[in-house]
Coordinates of C-alpha atoms in Angstrom, one line a residue:
M1 CA -42.4 62.1 61.3
S2 CA -43.4 59.4 58.8
W3 CA -45.3 59.8 55.6
E4 CA -48.0 57.2 54.6
K5 CA -49.5 56.7 51.2
K6 CA -53.0 58.0 50.5
F7 CA -53.6 55.9 47.4
P8 CA -52.4 52.5 46.2
G9 CA -49.1 52.5 44.2
M10 CA -48.7 52.0 40.5
L11 CA -47.6 48.4 40.9
T12 CA -50.7 47.5 42.9
L13 CA -53.0 49.2 40.3
S14 CA -51.3 47.6 37.3
L15 CA -51.5 44.2 39.0
M16 CA -55.2 44.8 39.6
F17 CA -55.9 45.7 35.9
I18 CA -53.9 42.8 34.3
P19 CA -56.4 40.1 35.3
I20 CA -59.2 42.1 33.7
V21 CA -57.4 42.1 30.4
M22 CA -56.8 38.3 30.8
I23 CA -60.5 37.7 31.5
A24 CA -61.4 39.7 28.4
A25 CA -58.9 37.6 26.4
T26 CA -60.5 34.5 27.7
F27 CA -63.9 35.6 26.4
I28 CA -62.5 36.4 23.0
L29 CA -60.5 33.1 22.7
T30 CA -63.5 31.0 23.6
D31 CA -66.0 32.9 21.4
Y32 CA -67.9 33.9 24.5
F33 CA -67.9 30.3 25.8
S34 CA -69.4 28.9 22.7
V35 CA -69.9 25.1 22.7
N36 CA -68.6 24.9 19.1
P37 CA -66.0 27.8 18.8
T38 CA -64.9 28.4 15.3
T39 CA -62.5 31.4 15.6
Y40 CA -59.4 29.7 16.9
P41 CA -58.1 26.1 16.9
P42 CA -58.8 23.8 19.9
P43 CA -55.7 24.4 22.0
F44 CA -56.5 28.2 21.9
N45 CA -60.1 27.5 22.9
S46 CA -59.5 25.4 25.9
I47 CA -55.9 25.3 27.2
V48 CA -54.8 28.9 26.7
P49 CA -57.8 30.4 28.5
L50 CA -57.1 28.2 31.5
I51 CA -53.5 29.3 31.6
L52 CA -54.6 33.0 31.3
L53 CA -57.1 32.6 34.2
V54 CA -54.6 31.0 36.5
I55 CA -52.2 33.8 35.7
A56 CA -55.1 36.3 36.5
I57 CA -55.6 34.6 39.8
I58 CA -51.9 34.8 40.7
S59 CA -51.8 38.5 39.6
A60 CA -54.9 39.3 41.7
V61 CA -53.5 37.6 44.8
V62 CA -50.2 39.5 44.5
S63 CA -52.2 42.8 44.0
Y64 CA -54.2 42.0 47.1
I65 CA -51.1 41.3 49.2
T66 CA -49.4 44.5 48.1
A67 CA -52.6 46.5 48.7
K68 CA -52.8 45.0 52.2
D69 CA -49.1 45.8 52.8
E70 CA -49.4 49.4 51.6
E71 CA -52.6 50.1 53.6
P72 CA -51.9 52.8 56.2
E73 CA -52.6 52.1 59.8
W74 CA -54.3 55.4 60.2
G75 CA -55.7 57.8 57.6
P76 CA -57.7 57.1 54.5
Q77 CA -58.1 53.4 54.0
L78 CA -61.0 53.4 51.5
P79 CA -58.9 53.3 48.2
F80 CA -57.0 50.3 49.5
K81 CA -60.2 48.5 50.6
I82 CA -61.6 49.1 47.1
V83 CA -58.6 47.6 45.5
E84 CA -58.7 44.6 47.9
A85 CA -62.4 44.1 47.1
I86 CA -61.8 44.2 43.3
D87 CA -59.0 41.7 43.7
I88 CA -61.2 39.3 45.7
A89 CA -64.0 39.7 43.0
I90 CA -61.5 39.0 40.2
I91 CA -60.3 35.8 42.1
V92 CA -63.9 34.6 42.5
L93 CA -64.8 35.4 38.9
S94 CA -61.7 33.6 37.6
I95 CA -62.4 30.5 39.6
M96 CA -66.0 30.5 38.3
L97 CA -64.7 30.9 34.7
I98 CA -62.2 28.0 35.2
V99 CA -65.1 25.8 36.4
L100 CA -67.1 26.8 33.4
L101 CA -64.3 26.1 31.0
I102 CA -63.7 22.7 32.5
T103 CA -67.4 21.8 32.3
I104 CA -67.8 23.0 28.7
Y105 CA -64.6 21.8 27.1
F106 CA -63.2 19.0 29.1
I107 CA -66.2 17.1 30.5

């Protein structure tokens, strides 16, 4: 008799919440995508948020893969599907923010 998980593991959930913190840090570092940010010097306004968003994408992809791997073949799959959907949304949002950062600060 085998036992399958009913809810995603702690690693999957923590990898899901790390990108949210990094996206929030991106908003803070860029002064909410201000054209002339004054809070931090230029490398912290343009380069560091790009690095944070790339790390957020990597973390969300790893979280998606682990949620897909932990998903039971039978039984309740809804919590795993919710985690996978949140990870996909984080990936799309991070890509959109990277494009926004490039258009505001580099072009």
